[in-house]
């Protein structure tokens, strides 16, 4: 993985902490809207982590295939990204 591991790890650990907090909220029967807001906050952090990972993939893995003149590998990398984008946009 070419993404900044420290940044991605921090984001994922933060999301994990939020999810643990959400579970506690559920167990304590807290207000539904408050729980929903915390779920959305955790999703936002996961999206940021994914953006960091995908950005690094484009800047390093895809660019490397292009720089090496490997058209087949570059096409494969672009197709992988298109698959991810398709899932994100659903």
PDB file of C-alpha atoms in Angstrom:
ATOM      1  CA  UNK A   1       0.000   0.000   0.000  1.00  0.00           C
ATOM      2  CA  UNK A   2       1.406   3.362  -1.035  1.00  0.00           C
ATOM      3  CA  UNK A   3      -0.917   5.535   1.079  1.00  0.00           C
ATOM      4  CA  UNK A   4       0.419   7.305   4.141  1.00  0.00           C
ATOM      5  CA  UNK A   5       0.072   4.424   6.589  1.00  0.00           C
ATOM      6  CA  UNK A   6       0.143   6.705   9.619  1.00  0.00           C
ATOM      7  CA  UNK A   7      -2.756   8.787   8.289  1.00  0.00           C
ATOM      8  CA  UNK A   8      -4.814   5.759   7.238  1.00  0.00           C
ATOM      9  CA  UNK A   9      -4.143   3.972  10.543  1.00  0.00           C
ATOM     10  CA  UNK A  10      -5.167   7.051  12.520  1.00  0.00           C
ATOM     11  CA  UNK A  11      -8.395   7.409  10.571  1.00  0.00           C
ATOM     12  CA  UNK A  12      -9.269   3.726  10.921  1.00  0.00           C
ATOM     13  CA  UNK A  13      -8.517   3.711  14.644  1.00  0.00           C
ATOM     14  CA  UNK A  14     -10.707   6.779  15.060  1.00  0.00           C
ATOM     15  CA  UNK A  15     -13.527   5.054  13.182  1.00  0.00           C
ATOM     16  CA  UNK A  16     -13.073   1.951  15.332  1.00  0.00           C
ATOM     17  CA  UNK A  17     -13.337   4.089  18.467  1.00  0.00           C
ATOM     18  CA  UNK A  18     -16.498   5.701  17.138  1.00  0.00           C
ATOM     19  CA  UNK A  19     -18.018   2.316  16.333  1.00  0.00           C
ATOM     20  CA  UNK A  20     -17.229   1.110  19.853  1.00  0.00           C
ATOM     21  CA  UNK A  21     -18.987   4.237  21.139  1.00  0.00           C
ATOM     22  CA  UNK A  22     -21.970   3.578  18.886  1.00  0.00           C
ATOM     23  CA  UNK A  23     -22.258   0.021  20.206  1.00  0.00           C
ATOM     24  CA  UNK A  24     -22.274   1.390  23.737  1.00  0.00           C
ATOM     25  CA  UNK A  25     -24.970   3.890  22.778  1.00  0.00           C
ATOM     26  CA  UNK A  26     -27.099   1.060  21.364  1.00  0.00           C
ATOM     27  CA  UNK A  27     -26.597  -1.050  24.479  1.00  0.00           C
ATOM     28  CA  UNK A  28     -27.601   1.923  26.636  1.00  0.00           C
ATOM     29  CA  UNK A  29     -30.744   2.557  24.540  1.00  0.00           C
ATOM     30  CA  UNK A  30     -29.717   6.104  23.704  1.00  0.00           C
ATOM     31  CA  UNK A  31     -31.730   8.334  21.399  1.00  0.00           C
ATOM     32  CA  UNK A  32     -31.970   6.991  17.834  1.00  0.00           C
ATOM     33  CA  UNK A  33     -31.090  10.261  16.128  1.00  0.00           C
ATOM     34  CA  UNK A  34     -27.955  10.608  18.258  1.00  0.00           C
ATOM     35  CA  UNK A  35     -26.921   7.087  17.303  1.00  0.00           C
ATOM     36  CA  UNK A  36     -27.606   7.792  13.632  1.00  0.00           C
ATOM     37  CA  UNK A  37     -25.480  10.944  13.762  1.00  0.00           C
ATOM     38  CA  UNK A  38     -22.588   8.956  15.200  1.00  0.00           C
ATOM     39  CA  UNK A  39     -22.983   6.286  12.490  1.00  0.00           C
ATOM     40  CA  UNK A  40     -22.763   9.014   9.836  1.00  0.00           C
ATOM     41  CA  UNK A  41     -19.662  10.447  11.514  1.00  0.00           C
ATOM     42  CA  UNK A  42     -17.990   7.015  11.442  1.00  0.00           C
ATOM     43  CA  UNK A  43     -18.939   6.609   7.774  1.00  0.00           C
ATOM     44  CA  UNK A  44     -17.384   9.993   6.981  1.00  0.00           C
ATOM     45  CA  UNK A  45     -14.098   8.943   8.578  1.00  0.00           C
ATOM     46  CA  UNK A  46     -14.107   5.652   6.659  1.00  0.00           C
ATOM     47  CA  UNK A  47     -14.719   7.597   3.440  1.00  0.00           C
ATOM     48  CA  UNK A  48     -11.712   9.806   4.207  1.00  0.00           C
ATOM     49  CA  UNK A  49      -9.546   6.739   4.780  1.00  0.00           C
ATOM     50  CA  UNK A  50     -10.746   5.199   1.515  1.00  0.00           C
ATOM     51  CA  UNK A  51     -10.097   8.459  -0.343  1.00  0.00           C
ATOM     52  CA  UNK A  52      -6.520   8.490   0.986  1.00  0.00           C
ATOM     53  CA  UNK A  53      -5.978   4.892  -0.123  1.00  0.00           C
ATOM     54  CA  UNK A  54      -7.478   5.390  -3.591  1.00  0.00           C
ATOM     55  CA  UNK A  55      -5.623   8.642  -4.138  1.00  0.00           C
ATOM     56  CA  UNK A  56      -2.315   6.966  -3.329  1.00  0.00           C
ATOM     57  CA  UNK A  57      -3.227   4.081  -5.633  1.00  0.00           C
ATOM     58  CA  UNK A  58      -3.769   6.484  -8.529  1.00  0.00           C
ATOM     59  CA  UNK A  59      -0.647   8.512  -7.769  1.00  0.00           C
ATOM     60  CA  UNK A  60       1.632   5.519  -7.369  1.00  0.00           C
ATOM     61  CA  UNK A  61       0.335   2.241  -8.788  1.00  0.00           C
ATOM     62  CA  UNK A  62      -1.484   3.592 -11.847  1.00  0.00           C
ATOM     63  CA  UNK A  63       1.195   6.208 -12.539  1.00  0.00           C
ATOM     64  CA  UNK A  64       3.918   3.570 -12.254  1.00  0.00           C
ATOM     65  CA  UNK A  65       2.219   1.369 -14.856  1.00  0.00           C
ATOM     66  CA  UNK A  66       1.910   4.358 -17.187  1.00  0.00           C
ATOM     67  CA  UNK A  67       5.510   5.469 -16.613  1.00  0.00           C
ATOM     68  CA  UNK A  68       6.768   1.957 -17.368  1.00  0.00           C
ATOM     69  CA  UNK A  69       4.847   1.948 -20.633  1.00  0.00           C
ATOM     70  CA  UNK A  70       2.848  -1.105 -19.585  1.00  0.00           C
ATOM     71  CA  UNK A  71      -0.460  -0.365 -21.293  1.00  0.00           C
ATOM     72  CA  UNK A  72      -2.033  -3.672 -20.265  1.00  0.00           C
ATOM     73  CA  UNK A  73      -1.187  -3.120 -16.580  1.00  0.00           C
ATOM     74  CA  UNK A  74      -2.364   0.502 -16.751  1.00  0.00           C
ATOM     75  CA  UNK A  75      -5.694  -0.632 -18.257  1.00  0.00           C
ATOM     76  CA  UNK A  76      -6.042  -3.215 -15.492  1.00  0.00           C
ATOM     77  CA  UNK A  77      -5.436  -0.554 -12.814  1.00  0.00           C
ATOM     78  CA  UNK A  78      -7.979   1.787 -14.409  1.00  0.00           C
ATOM     79  CA  UNK A  79     -10.548  -1.033 -14.614  1.00  0.00           C
ATOM     80  CA  UNK A  80      -9.992  -1.752 -10.907  1.00  0.00           C
ATOM     81  CA  UNK A  81     -10.604   1.919 -10.122  1.00  0.00           C
ATOM     82  CA  UNK A  82     -13.744   1.929 -12.258  1.00  0.00           C
ATOM     83  CA  UNK A  83     -15.022  -1.069 -10.288  1.00  0.00           C
ATOM     84  CA  UNK A  84     -14.430   0.793  -7.027  1.00  0.00           C
ATOM     85  CA  UNK A  85     -16.086   3.964  -8.389  1.00  0.00           C
ATOM     86  CA  UNK A  86     -19.071   1.917  -9.523  1.00  0.00           C
ATOM     87  CA  UNK A  87     -19.507   0.596  -5.970  1.00  0.00           C
ATOM     88  CA  UNK A  88     -19.038   4.049  -4.438  1.00  0.00           C
ATOM     89  CA  UNK A  89     -21.628   5.652  -6.698  1.00  0.00           C
ATOM     90  CA  UNK A  90     -24.403   3.149  -5.960  1.00  0.00           C
TER      91      UNK A  90
END
